[in-house]
Amino acid sequence: MYAQLVKSEGLKSREDMSPEERDFQDRVDNGEKIEPKDWMPEGYRKTLIRQIGQHAHSEIVGQLPEGNWITRAPTLERKAILLAKVQDEAGHGLYLYSAAETLGVSRDELLEKLHSGKMKYSSIFNYPTLNWADIGAVGWLVDGAAIMNQVPLQRTSFGPYSRAMIRICKEESFHQRQGYAIMMKMAAGTPEQKDMAQDALNRFWFPSLMMFGPSDKDSVHSAQSMAWKIKMNTNDELRQKFVNETVPQADYLGLKVPDDKLAWNEDKQGYDFSEPDWSEFFEVIKGNGPCNRERLNARVKAWDDGAWFREGLNAYADKAADRRKAAAVAAE
Amino acid sequence: MSGAQTTDAELKADPFMNDDAIRAAFFEWLCRMGDNALILGHRTSEWCGHGPVLEEDIALANTALDLIGHTQMWLGLAGEVEGKGRDADDLAYLRDAMKFHNLLLVELPKGDMAVTIMREFLFDAYHHLLLKWLAEHSTSPRVAEIAAKALKEVSYHLDRASDIVVRLGDGTEESHRRMQEALELLWPYTGEMFAGDNVDAALSGAGIAPELTGLQGLWDEDVRSILDEATLKTPEPGGYAHLGGKQGRHTEHLGFILAEMQFLQRAYPGASW
């Protein structure tokens, strides 16, 4: 769930809908998949482009904090696993940009919007990875939080998005397990390693809770997206589920979740926990997180430095096409 | 099944695993194979998240991943041959620069994509010939087995790098210029691939590895044919060659690679990760 604060429209009542909109809503309600060539309300298309685009951007910006440790991974096996994982994230970006392209927006257009700051990526990737246990914590908590949202999105109404999610979820659950495996090794390691693990949890706990987006009472875009089945659960539902599943995992590691108010609530069969600092969240979204500038600059630099490379390949492809044409003419 | 059993028996019967006469040279040669893969893998992995286009980012990470896999196999075998209880991680993370035996070519900074791709092409063309010989002719079954596995991946690396060299060489004026500059920068580092020493002589004498001079002619032909297609000017053969990497005398760059790569193992000795 790498999509937060995706702007959508106010929920339309059935009486306000055109006949086409009513038919469309019926298909969604019946669990039918909407395919790219099917009629769809303009708002559905736009909201999906924003959501899938933001998700795709999150995958490729998300390569950076983890990529930060590839050259420093402590064993050859850890290095290979991390490389494979970060490469998977790039692959997820590729599926998602392709899914967005079926809605009539090119990858280049979406990238231009990322680079100019018109489109966002998940707030979580604006936090730094400072010690090796952060690589474990990102897999365990960040991929874990993403899975909470992405598993239900496998049932989303838009066919290409749903199919991309099915592939992505298979890999993400593997990522989460590899992250937890690192945490287990660190938590059971030397005192210094255990300190790294606790430090990573301390820094990533609240930013991970923020990944689900603001509290439902402040979440203005949800109702229409939920009616269209491009958002399957509310932010607070998913956050609660994440906390319920993650706290016992932290206990198993012997690490302390950095929240003094955390307590099991027998009545709701879930944990009570502190809300993240939402003012920090909105600052990060605005561009004031610890790594916003570095992350965006890195993406823009990669794109700008690569311009000659892309132009070279395109020029060759054009020449090759001309040569084929000339050869065909000569053969006639 | 019977095939697999035969292979297992052959592997156990590798005559060089306990041969004191060749042990030191064999160990050093295996480190050269592993170190080339490790250091080139490191340089290639530096692109992860920073590639010029998503497909290329993925391909470079894939290549780096293959090379780290080869490192595990070569250095793992090196540790067995040495017989002092060191494994692939010990060799990768706990040797200093003078004990590394990679070619200077692979430790040079990654530069722009022209340098990265041209280096990969020049190295792959050599790597591919070497692995093919080892897989088909090595008298060491253990070496032949690793080479056969690595060869499948390196064939693909070579195809991909050759294809991009042709496209960028014959692309725009700028891509052509950058590729020609990269070629001229890297060319003096290619001579080391074929500059044999007593380790190479011992290995080729035992039939474990080929005569390097035998590979050079084939490499010249393969490389020239791709560079011609790319409309790039191949530098004159026989020019100055930077040497020393194979014997542990490196550029200043390797120390920084190792400082970064080995940081955790050095800062927290004995920890398990």
Coordinates of C-alpha atoms in Angstrom, one line a residue:
Chain A
M1 CA 0.0 0.0 0.0
Y2 CA 1.9 2.3 -1.3
A3 CA -1.0 4.7 -2.1
Q4 CA -2.0 7.3 0.5
L5 CA -4.3 10.2 0.2
V6 CA -5.4 9.3 -3.3
K7 CA -7.7 12.0 -4.4
S8 CA -11.1 10.7 -5.5
E9 CA -14.6 12.1 -5.9
G10 CA -17.5 12.4 -3.6
L11 CA -19.7 9.4 -3.5
K12 CA -22.5 9.5 -6.1
S13 CA -26.0 8.3 -5.1
R14 CA -27.8 5.8 -7.3
E15 CA -30.4 8.5 -8.3
D16 CA -27.7 10.9 -9.5
M17 CA -26.1 8.3 -11.7
S18 CA -26.6 8.1 -15.5
P19 CA -27.8 4.8 -16.9
E20 CA -24.3 3.9 -17.9
E21 CA -23.0 4.7 -14.5
R22 CA -25.7 2.5 -12.9
D23 CA -24.8 -0.4 -15.2
F24 CA -21.1 0.1 -14.4
Q25 CA -21.8 0.1 -10.6
D26 CA -23.9 -3.1 -11.0
R27 CA -21.0 -4.8 -12.7
V28 CA -18.7 -3.8 -9.9
D29 CA -21.2 -4.8 -7.2
N30 CA -21.6 -8.2 -8.9
G31 CA -17.8 -8.8 -8.6
E32 CA -17.2 -8.5 -12.4
K33 CA -13.8 -7.3 -13.5
I34 CA -13.7 -4.1 -15.5
E35 CA -11.3 -4.4 -18.4
P36 CA -9.5 -1.5 -20.2
K37 CA -11.8 -1.3 -23.2
D38 CA -15.0 -1.4 -21.1
W39 CA -16.9 1.8 -20.5
M40 CA -16.0 3.4 -17.2
P41 CA -16.8 6.7 -15.4
E42 CA -14.1 9.3 -16.0
G43 CA -13.6 9.6 -12.2
Y44 CA -12.9 5.9 -11.9
R45 CA -10.3 6.1 -14.6
K46 CA -8.7 9.2 -13.1
T47 CA -8.7 7.8 -9.5
L48 CA -7.2 4.6 -10.7
I49 CA -4.4 6.3 -12.6
R50 CA -3.5 8.3 -9.5
Q51 CA -3.6 5.2 -7.3
I52 CA -1.8 2.8 -9.6
G53 CA 0.7 5.5 -10.5
Q54 CA 1.4 6.4 -6.9
H55 CA 1.8 2.7 -6.2
A56 CA 4.2 2.3 -9.2
H57 CA 6.3 5.3 -8.1
S58 CA 6.5 3.9 -4.6
E59 CA 8.0 0.7 -5.9
I60 CA 10.8 2.4 -7.8
V61 CA 11.5 5.0 -5.1
G62 CA 11.3 2.1 -2.6
Q63 CA 14.3 0.6 -4.3
L64 CA 16.5 3.4 -2.9
P65 CA 16.4 2.9 0.9
E66 CA 17.1 -0.8 0.5
G67 CA 19.5 -0.4 -2.4
N68 CA 21.4 1.7 0.0
W69 CA 22.7 -1.5 1.7
I70 CA 23.4 -3.8 -1.2
T71 CA 27.1 -2.9 -1.4
R72 CA 27.4 -3.3 2.4
A73 CA 25.3 -6.5 2.9
P74 CA 27.2 -8.6 5.5
T75 CA 27.4 -11.9 3.6
L76 CA 27.2 -13.0 0.0
E77 CA 23.9 -14.7 0.6
R78 CA 22.3 -11.6 2.2
K79 CA 23.7 -9.6 -0.7
A80 CA 22.1 -12.0 -3.2
I81 CA 18.8 -12.0 -1.4
L82 CA 18.7 -8.2 -1.1
L83 CA 19.6 -7.7 -4.8
A84 CA 16.8 -10.2 -5.8
K85 CA 14.4 -8.4 -3.6
V86 CA 15.1 -4.9 -4.8
Q87 CA 15.0 -6.2 -8.4
D88 CA 11.5 -7.6 -7.6
E89 CA 10.4 -4.1 -6.5
A90 CA 11.6 -2.7 -9.9
G91 CA 9.6 -5.5 -11.5
H92 CA 6.5 -4.5 -9.5
G93 CA 7.0 -1.0 -10.8
L94 CA 7.0 -2.3 -14.3
Y95 CA 3.7 -4.3 -13.9
L96 CA 2.0 -1.3 -12.3
Y97 CA 3.1 1.2 -15.0
S98 CA 1.9 -1.3 -17.5
A99 CA -1.5 -1.6 -15.7
A100 CA -1.7 2.2 -15.7
E101 CA -0.9 2.4 -19.4
T102 CA -4.1 0.4 -20.1
L103 CA -6.0 3.4 -18.8
G104 CA -4.4 5.7 -21.4
V105 CA -1.5 7.2 -19.6
S106 CA 2.1 6.5 -20.6
R107 CA 5.0 5.6 -18.3
D108 CA 6.9 8.6 -19.4
E109 CA 3.9 10.9 -18.5
L110 CA 3.7 9.4 -15.0
L111 CA 7.4 9.7 -14.5
E112 CA 7.3 13.3 -15.5
K113 CA 4.7 13.9 -12.8
L114 CA 6.8 12.1 -10.2
H115 CA 9.8 14.1 -11.1
S116 CA 8.0 17.4 -11.1
G117 CA 6.4 16.6 -7.7
K118 CA 2.9 16.5 -9.1
M119 CA 2.5 12.9 -8.1
K120 CA 3.6 11.3 -4.8
Y121 CA 5.0 8.0 -3.6
S122 CA 4.5 6.4 -0.1
S123 CA 5.7 8.6 2.8
I124 CA 7.6 5.6 4.2
F125 CA 10.4 5.8 1.6
N126 CA 11.4 9.2 2.9
Y127 CA 12.9 7.6 6.0
P128 CA 16.5 6.6 6.0
T129 CA 18.0 3.1 6.4
L130 CA 20.7 3.6 9.0
N131 CA 21.8 0.2 10.1
W132 CA 21.7 -3.3 8.7
A133 CA 18.6 -4.2 10.8
D134 CA 16.7 -1.6 8.9
I135 CA 16.8 -3.9 5.9
G136 CA 15.1 -6.5 8.1
A137 CA 12.6 -3.9 9.5
V138 CA 11.7 -2.7 6.0
G139 CA 10.9 -6.3 4.9
W140 CA 9.1 -7.1 8.1
L141 CA 7.1 -3.9 8.7
V142 CA 7.0 -2.0 5.5
D143 CA 6.4 -5.0 3.2
G144 CA 4.1 -6.3 6.0
A145 CA 2.0 -3.2 6.0
A146 CA 1.9 -3.2 2.2
I147 CA 0.6 -6.8 2.1
M148 CA -2.3 -5.8 4.5
N149 CA -3.6 -3.6 1.7
Q150 CA -2.5 -5.5 -1.3
V151 CA -4.0 -8.9 -0.4
P152 CA -7.5 -7.4 -0.6
L153 CA -6.6 -5.5 -3.7
Q154 CA -6.2 -8.8 -5.5
R155 CA -10.0 -8.6 -5.6
T156 CA -10.1 -5.0 -6.9
S157 CA -12.6 -4.3 -9.7
F158 CA -10.1 -3.3 -12.4
G159 CA -8.7 -6.4 -14.1
P160 CA -5.2 -5.4 -14.9
Y161 CA -4.6 -3.9 -11.4
S162 CA -6.1 -7.1 -9.8
R163 CA -3.8 -9.3 -11.9
A164 CA -0.7 -7.2 -11.1
M165 CA -1.6 -7.5 -7.4
I166 CA -1.8 -11.2 -7.5
R167 CA 1.7 -11.5 -8.9
I168 CA 3.0 -8.8 -6.6
C169 CA 1.5 -10.4 -3.4
K170 CA 3.3 -13.6 -4.1
E171 CA 6.7 -11.9 -4.0
E172 CA 5.8 -9.5 -1.2
S173 CA 5.0 -12.3 1.2
F174 CA 8.4 -13.7 0.5
H175 CA 10.0 -10.3 1.1
Q176 CA 8.3 -10.0 4.4
R177 CA 9.6 -13.4 5.5
Q178 CA 13.1 -12.5 4.5
G179 CA 12.9 -9.3 6.5
Y180 CA 11.7 -11.2 9.5
A181 CA 14.5 -13.7 9.0
I182 CA 17.0 -10.9 9.2
M183 CA 15.3 -9.6 12.4
M184 CA 15.4 -13.0 14.0
K185 CA 19.1 -13.3 13.3
M186 CA 19.8 -9.8 14.7
A187 CA 17.6 -10.1 17.7
A188 CA 19.3 -13.4 18.6
G189 CA 22.7 -12.1 17.8
T190 CA 25.3 -10.1 19.7
P191 CA 24.2 -7.3 22.1
E192 CA 25.2 -4.8 19.3
Q193 CA 23.1 -6.6 16.8
K194 CA 20.1 -6.6 19.2
D195 CA 20.6 -2.9 19.7
M196 CA 20.5 -2.4 15.9
A197 CA 17.3 -4.4 15.7
Q198 CA 15.6 -2.4 18.5
D199 CA 16.8 0.8 17.0
A200 CA 15.3 -0.2 13.6
L201 CA 12.0 -1.0 15.2
N202 CA 12.0 2.2 17.2
R203 CA 12.4 4.3 14.0
F204 CA 10.2 2.3 11.6
W205 CA 7.2 1.6 13.9
F206 CA 5.2 4.8 13.6
P207 CA 6.2 5.5 10.0
S208 CA 4.9 2.0 9.2
L209 CA 1.5 2.8 10.9
M210 CA 1.4 6.0 8.8
M211 CA 1.5 3.9 5.6
F212 CA -2.2 3.2 5.9
G213 CA -3.0 6.9 5.6
P214 CA -4.9 9.2 8.0
S215 CA -7.5 8.1 10.4
D216 CA -10.9 7.3 8.8
K217 CA -12.5 10.4 10.4
D218 CA -10.0 12.5 8.4
S219 CA -9.9 10.4 5.3
V220 CA -12.0 12.3 2.7
H221 CA -11.5 10.2 -0.4
S222 CA -12.6 6.8 0.8
A223 CA -16.3 6.3 0.2
Q224 CA -16.3 6.5 -3.7
S225 CA -13.2 4.5 -4.0
M226 CA -14.7 1.8 -1.8
A227 CA -17.9 1.8 -3.8
W228 CA -15.8 1.3 -6.9
K229 CA -13.8 -1.5 -5.2
I230 CA -10.5 0.2 -5.8
K231 CA -10.1 0.6 -2.0
M232 CA -11.2 -2.5 -0.2
N233 CA -10.9 -1.6 3.5
T234 CA -10.7 1.6 5.5
N235 CA -7.4 2.9 6.7
D236 CA -8.1 2.3 10.4
E237 CA -9.3 -1.3 9.8
L238 CA -6.0 -2.2 8.1
R239 CA -3.9 -0.4 10.7
Q240 CA -5.6 -2.3 13.5
K241 CA -5.1 -5.6 11.6
F242 CA -1.4 -4.8 11.1
V243 CA -0.9 -3.9 14.8
N244 CA -2.7 -7.1 15.9
E245 CA -0.5 -9.3 13.7
T246 CA 2.8 -7.5 14.3
V247 CA 2.9 -7.1 18.0
P248 CA 3.2 -10.8 18.7
Q249 CA 6.0 -11.0 16.1
A250 CA 7.9 -8.3 18.0
D251 CA 7.3 -10.1 21.3
Y252 CA 8.7 -13.3 19.7
L253 CA 11.8 -11.4 18.7
G254 CA 12.2 -10.0 22.3
L255 CA 11.9 -6.5 21.0
K256 CA 9.8 -3.7 22.5
V257 CA 7.3 -1.9 20.3
P258 CA 8.0 1.8 21.1
D259 CA 4.5 2.7 22.3
D260 CA 3.8 2.9 26.1
K261 CA 0.0 2.9 25.5
L262 CA 0.1 -0.5 23.6
A263 CA -2.2 -2.9 25.5
W264 CA -4.4 -5.9 24.6
N265 CA -8.1 -5.0 24.7
E266 CA -10.1 -8.1 25.4
D267 CA -13.4 -6.5 24.4
K268 CA -12.3 -5.6 20.9
Q269 CA -10.0 -8.6 20.6
G270 CA -7.3 -6.3 19.4
Y271 CA -4.6 -4.0 20.7
D272 CA -5.1 -0.4 21.8
F273 CA -2.2 1.7 20.5
S274 CA -1.1 5.3 20.0
E275 CA -1.8 7.1 16.8
P276 CA 1.2 8.2 14.9
D277 CA 2.1 11.9 14.9
W278 CA 0.0 13.0 12.0
S279 CA 1.6 16.4 11.9
E280 CA 4.9 14.6 11.0
F281 CA 3.0 12.6 8.4
F282 CA 1.7 15.7 6.7
E283 CA 5.1 17.3 6.8
V284 CA 6.6 14.3 5.1
I285 CA 3.9 14.4 2.5
K286 CA 4.7 18.0 1.9
G287 CA 8.3 17.2 1.2
N288 CA 9.8 17.8 4.7
G289 CA 10.7 14.2 5.6
P290 CA 14.3 13.3 6.3
C291 CA 15.0 11.9 2.8
N292 CA 12.5 13.5 0.5
R293 CA 15.0 15.6 -1.3
E294 CA 17.6 12.8 -1.7
R295 CA 15.0 10.3 -3.0
L296 CA 13.5 12.6 -5.6
N297 CA 16.9 13.9 -6.7
A298 CA 18.2 10.4 -7.1
R299 CA 15.2 9.5 -9.4
V300 CA 15.5 12.7 -11.4
K301 CA 19.3 12.3 -11.8
A302 CA 18.9 8.7 -12.9
W303 CA 16.4 9.8 -15.5
D304 CA 18.3 12.9 -16.7
D305 CA 21.7 11.1 -16.8
G306 CA 20.0 8.3 -18.8
A307 CA 18.6 10.6 -21.5
W308 CA 21.4 10.0 -24.0
F309 CA 21.2 6.2 -23.4
R310 CA 17.4 6.1 -24.2
E311 CA 17.9 8.4 -27.1
G312 CA 20.7 6.2 -28.5
L313 CA 18.6 3.1 -28.3
N314 CA 15.6 4.9 -29.9
A315 CA 17.8 6.3 -32.7
Y316 CA 19.2 2.8 -33.4
A317 CA 15.7 1.3 -33.5
D318 CA 14.6 4.0 -36.0
K319 CA 17.7 3.4 -38.2
A320 CA 17.1 -0.4 -38.1
A321 CA 13.5 0.1 -39.1
D322 CA 14.6 2.3 -42.1
R323 CA 17.1 -0.3 -43.1
R324 CA 14.5 -3.0 -43.0
K325 CA 12.2 -0.9 -45.2
A326 CA 14.9 -0.1 -47.7
A327 CA 15.8 -3.8 -47.9
A328 CA 12.2 -4.7 -48.5
V329 CA 12.0 -2.1 -51.3
A330 CA 15.2 -3.3 -52.8
A331 CA 13.9 -6.9 -52.8
E332 CA 10.8 -6.0 -54.7
Chain B
M1 CA 19.5 -40.9 -11.8
S2 CA 22.4 -42.9 -13.0
G3 CA 23.8 -39.8 -14.7
A4 CA 23.7 -37.8 -11.5
Q5 CA 25.4 -40.7 -9.6
T6 CA 28.2 -40.8 -12.1
T7 CA 28.6 -37.1 -11.8
D8 CA 28.8 -37.3 -8.0
A9 CA 31.4 -40.0 -8.2
E10 CA 33.4 -38.0 -10.7
L11 CA 33.3 -35.0 -8.5
K12 CA 34.5 -36.9 -5.5
A13 CA 37.3 -38.2 -7.7
D14 CA 38.5 -34.7 -8.6
P15 CA 42.2 -35.4 -8.6
F16 CA 43.2 -31.8 -7.8
M17 CA 41.2 -31.4 -4.5
N18 CA 44.0 -32.9 -2.4
D19 CA 47.0 -32.4 -4.6
D20 CA 49.7 -30.6 -2.6
A21 CA 51.8 -29.9 -5.7
I22 CA 49.1 -27.7 -7.2
R23 CA 47.2 -26.6 -4.2
A24 CA 48.6 -23.0 -3.8
A25 CA 48.3 -22.2 -7.5
F26 CA 44.8 -23.7 -7.7
F27 CA 43.7 -21.8 -4.7
E28 CA 45.0 -18.5 -6.1
W29 CA 43.4 -19.2 -9.6
L30 CA 40.1 -19.9 -8.0
C31 CA 40.3 -16.7 -6.0
R32 CA 40.9 -14.9 -9.3
M33 CA 37.7 -16.4 -10.8
G34 CA 35.7 -15.5 -7.6
D35 CA 37.2 -12.1 -7.2
N36 CA 36.4 -11.1 -10.8
A37 CA 32.8 -12.1 -10.3
L38 CA 32.6 -10.4 -6.8
I39 CA 34.1 -7.1 -7.8
L40 CA 32.3 -6.8 -11.1
G41 CA 29.1 -7.8 -9.3
H42 CA 29.7 -5.1 -6.8
R43 CA 30.2 -2.4 -9.4
T44 CA 27.2 -3.6 -11.4
S45 CA 25.0 -3.6 -8.2
E46 CA 25.8 0.1 -7.7
W47 CA 23.3 0.8 -10.5
C48 CA 20.4 -0.7 -8.6
G49 CA 17.7 1.9 -8.4
H50 CA 19.7 4.4 -10.5
G51 CA 19.4 2.8 -14.0
P52 CA 18.5 5.0 -17.0
V53 CA 15.3 3.0 -17.7
L54 CA 13.4 0.5 -15.6
E55 CA 14.1 -2.5 -17.8
E56 CA 17.8 -1.7 -17.7
D57 CA 17.7 -1.3 -13.9
I58 CA 16.3 -4.8 -13.6
A59 CA 18.7 -6.3 -16.1
L60 CA 21.7 -4.8 -14.3
A61 CA 20.5 -6.1 -10.9
N62 CA 20.0 -9.5 -12.5
T63 CA 23.5 -9.5 -13.9
A64 CA 24.9 -8.5 -10.5
L65 CA 22.9 -11.3 -8.9
D66 CA 24.3 -13.9 -11.3
L67 CA 27.9 -12.7 -10.5
I68 CA 27.4 -12.9 -6.8
G69 CA 26.1 -16.5 -7.3
H70 CA 29.3 -17.3 -9.3
T71 CA 31.4 -15.7 -6.5
Q72 CA 29.8 -18.1 -4.0
M73 CA 30.7 -21.1 -6.1
W74 CA 34.3 -20.1 -7.0
L75 CA 35.3 -18.8 -3.6
G76 CA 33.5 -21.8 -1.9
L77 CA 35.7 -24.2 -3.9
A78 CA 38.8 -22.0 -3.3
G79 CA 38.2 -22.5 0.5
E80 CA 37.8 -26.2 0.1
V81 CA 41.0 -26.5 -2.0
E82 CA 42.9 -24.3 0.6
G83 CA 41.8 -26.7 3.3
K84 CA 42.1 -24.2 6.2
G85 CA 38.4 -24.0 7.0
R86 CA 37.7 -20.7 5.2
D87 CA 34.4 -20.4 3.4
A88 CA 33.3 -18.1 0.6
D89 CA 32.3 -15.4 3.0
D90 CA 35.6 -15.5 4.9
L91 CA 37.4 -15.0 1.6
A92 CA 35.1 -12.2 0.4
Y93 CA 34.9 -10.3 3.6
L94 CA 38.1 -10.9 5.5
R95 CA 40.9 -10.5 2.9
D96 CA 42.6 -7.2 2.3
A97 CA 43.2 -5.6 -1.1
M98 CA 46.6 -7.2 -1.6
K99 CA 45.1 -10.6 -1.2
F100 CA 42.5 -9.9 -3.9
H101 CA 43.3 -11.3 -7.3
N102 CA 40.8 -9.7 -9.7
L103 CA 41.6 -8.0 -12.9
L104 CA 42.1 -4.2 -12.7
L105 CA 39.4 -3.9 -15.3
V106 CA 36.6 -5.0 -13.0
E107 CA 37.4 -2.6 -10.2
L108 CA 37.4 0.6 -12.1
P109 CA 34.5 2.9 -11.2
K110 CA 31.2 2.2 -12.9
G111 CA 31.3 5.5 -14.8
D112 CA 28.3 6.3 -17.0
M113 CA 26.3 3.6 -18.8
A114 CA 28.8 3.6 -21.7
V115 CA 31.6 2.6 -19.4
T116 CA 29.5 0.1 -17.5
I117 CA 28.2 -1.6 -20.7
M118 CA 31.5 -1.5 -22.6
R119 CA 33.3 -3.0 -19.6
E120 CA 30.7 -5.7 -19.3
F121 CA 31.0 -6.5 -23.0
L122 CA 34.9 -6.6 -23.0
F123 CA 34.9 -8.8 -19.9
D124 CA 32.0 -11.0 -20.9
A125 CA 33.6 -11.8 -24.2
Y126 CA 36.6 -13.1 -22.3
H127 CA 34.6 -14.7 -19.5
H128 CA 32.4 -16.5 -22.0
L129 CA 35.4 -18.0 -23.8
L130 CA 37.1 -19.0 -20.6
L131 CA 34.0 -20.6 -19.1
K132 CA 33.2 -22.5 -22.3
W133 CA 36.7 -23.9 -22.3
L134 CA 36.5 -24.9 -18.7
A135 CA 33.1 -26.5 -19.0
E136 CA 34.2 -28.5 -22.0
H137 CA 37.9 -29.3 -21.3
S138 CA 38.9 -28.8 -17.7
T139 CA 40.5 -31.8 -16.1
S140 CA 39.0 -30.8 -12.8
P141 CA 35.3 -32.0 -12.6
R142 CA 34.6 -29.5 -9.9
V143 CA 35.8 -26.6 -12.0
A144 CA 34.0 -27.9 -15.1
E145 CA 30.7 -28.2 -13.1
I146 CA 30.8 -24.5 -11.9
A147 CA 31.8 -23.3 -15.3
A148 CA 28.9 -25.1 -16.9
K149 CA 26.5 -23.4 -14.5
A150 CA 28.0 -20.0 -14.9
L151 CA 28.3 -20.3 -18.7
K152 CA 24.5 -20.4 -19.1
E153 CA 24.2 -17.0 -17.4
V154 CA 27.3 -15.4 -18.9
S155 CA 26.1 -16.4 -22.5
Y156 CA 23.1 -14.2 -21.8
H157 CA 25.2 -11.4 -20.3
L158 CA 27.4 -11.4 -23.4
D159 CA 24.4 -11.4 -25.8
R160 CA 22.8 -8.5 -24.0
A161 CA 26.0 -6.5 -23.7
S162 CA 26.9 -7.0 -27.3
D163 CA 23.4 -6.0 -28.4
I164 CA 23.6 -2.7 -26.4
V165 CA 27.1 -2.0 -27.6
V166 CA 25.9 -2.2 -31.2
R167 CA 22.8 -0.1 -30.5
L168 CA 24.6 2.7 -28.6
G169 CA 27.6 2.7 -31.0
D170 CA 25.3 3.1 -33.9
G171 CA 22.7 5.3 -32.1
T172 CA 23.1 9.0 -31.8
E173 CA 26.2 11.1 -32.2
E174 CA 26.4 11.4 -28.4
S175 CA 25.9 7.7 -27.7
H176 CA 28.6 6.9 -30.3
R177 CA 31.0 9.4 -28.8
R178 CA 30.5 8.1 -25.3
M179 CA 30.9 4.5 -26.3
Q180 CA 34.1 5.3 -28.2
E181 CA 35.5 7.1 -25.2
A182 CA 34.6 4.2 -22.9
L183 CA 36.3 1.8 -25.2
E184 CA 39.5 3.8 -25.3
L185 CA 39.4 4.2 -21.5
L186 CA 39.0 0.5 -20.9
W187 CA 41.2 -1.0 -23.7
P188 CA 44.5 -0.7 -21.8
Y189 CA 43.0 -2.8 -19.0
T190 CA 42.0 -5.7 -21.4
G191 CA 45.6 -6.9 -21.9
E192 CA 45.7 -8.3 -18.3
M193 CA 43.1 -10.9 -19.2
F194 CA 45.7 -12.7 -21.4
A195 CA 48.9 -11.9 -19.5
G196 CA 49.7 -15.3 -18.0
D197 CA 52.0 -15.8 -15.0
N198 CA 53.2 -18.9 -13.1
V199 CA 49.8 -19.5 -11.7
D200 CA 48.2 -19.6 -15.1
A201 CA 51.1 -21.8 -16.3
A202 CA 50.6 -24.3 -13.5
L203 CA 46.9 -24.5 -14.1
S204 CA 47.2 -24.9 -17.9
G205 CA 50.0 -27.4 -17.4
A206 CA 47.6 -29.5 -15.3
G207 CA 44.8 -29.1 -17.9
I208 CA 42.6 -27.4 -15.3
A209 CA 42.5 -24.1 -17.2
P210 CA 43.4 -23.1 -20.8
E211 CA 46.4 -21.4 -22.3
L212 CA 45.4 -17.8 -22.2
T213 CA 47.2 -16.9 -25.4
G214 CA 45.0 -19.5 -27.1
L215 CA 41.9 -17.5 -26.0
Q216 CA 43.3 -14.1 -27.1
G217 CA 42.9 -14.7 -30.8
L218 CA 39.3 -15.7 -30.4
W219 CA 38.6 -12.8 -28.2
D220 CA 40.1 -10.3 -30.7
E221 CA 37.9 -11.7 -33.4
D222 CA 34.7 -11.7 -31.4
V223 CA 35.2 -8.3 -30.0
R224 CA 36.3 -6.7 -33.3
S225 CA 33.2 -8.1 -35.1
I226 CA 30.8 -6.5 -32.6
L227 CA 32.7 -3.2 -32.4
D228 CA 32.7 -3.1 -36.3
E229 CA 28.9 -3.6 -36.3
A230 CA 28.7 -0.8 -33.7
T231 CA 30.6 1.5 -36.0
L232 CA 33.3 1.9 -33.3
K233 CA 37.0 2.0 -34.0
T234 CA 38.8 -0.8 -32.3
P235 CA 42.1 0.4 -30.8
E236 CA 45.3 -1.2 -32.1
P237 CA 46.1 -4.5 -30.4
G238 CA 49.4 -4.8 -28.5
G239 CA 49.3 -1.3 -26.9
Y240 CA 50.2 -0.6 -23.3
A241 CA 48.5 -2.9 -20.8
H242 CA 47.9 -2.1 -17.1
L243 CA 48.9 -5.2 -15.1
G244 CA 49.0 -6.3 -11.5
G245 CA 45.5 -7.1 -10.3
K246 CA 45.9 -10.8 -10.6
Q247 CA 49.0 -10.6 -8.4
G248 CA 47.3 -8.3 -5.8
R249 CA 48.6 -4.9 -6.9
H250 CA 45.5 -2.9 -7.5
T251 CA 44.3 0.6 -8.4
E252 CA 43.3 2.9 -5.5
H253 CA 39.6 2.0 -6.2
L254 CA 39.7 -1.5 -4.7
G255 CA 40.4 -0.3 -1.2
F256 CA 37.2 1.7 -1.2
I257 CA 35.1 -1.1 -2.6
L258 CA 36.4 -3.3 0.2
A259 CA 36.0 -0.7 2.9
E260 CA 32.3 -0.5 2.0
M261 CA 31.7 -4.2 1.3
Q262 CA 33.5 -5.5 4.4
F263 CA 32.3 -2.8 6.9
L264 CA 29.9 -5.0 8.9
Q265 CA 32.2 -8.1 9.0
R266 CA 35.1 -5.9 10.1
A267 CA 33.2 -3.8 12.6
Y268 CA 31.5 -6.8 14.3
P269 CA 34.0 -9.7 14.1
G270 CA 32.5 -13.1 14.6
A271 CA 28.8 -12.0 14.4
S272 CA 26.4 -14.1 12.5
W273 CA 24.1 -12.3 10.0

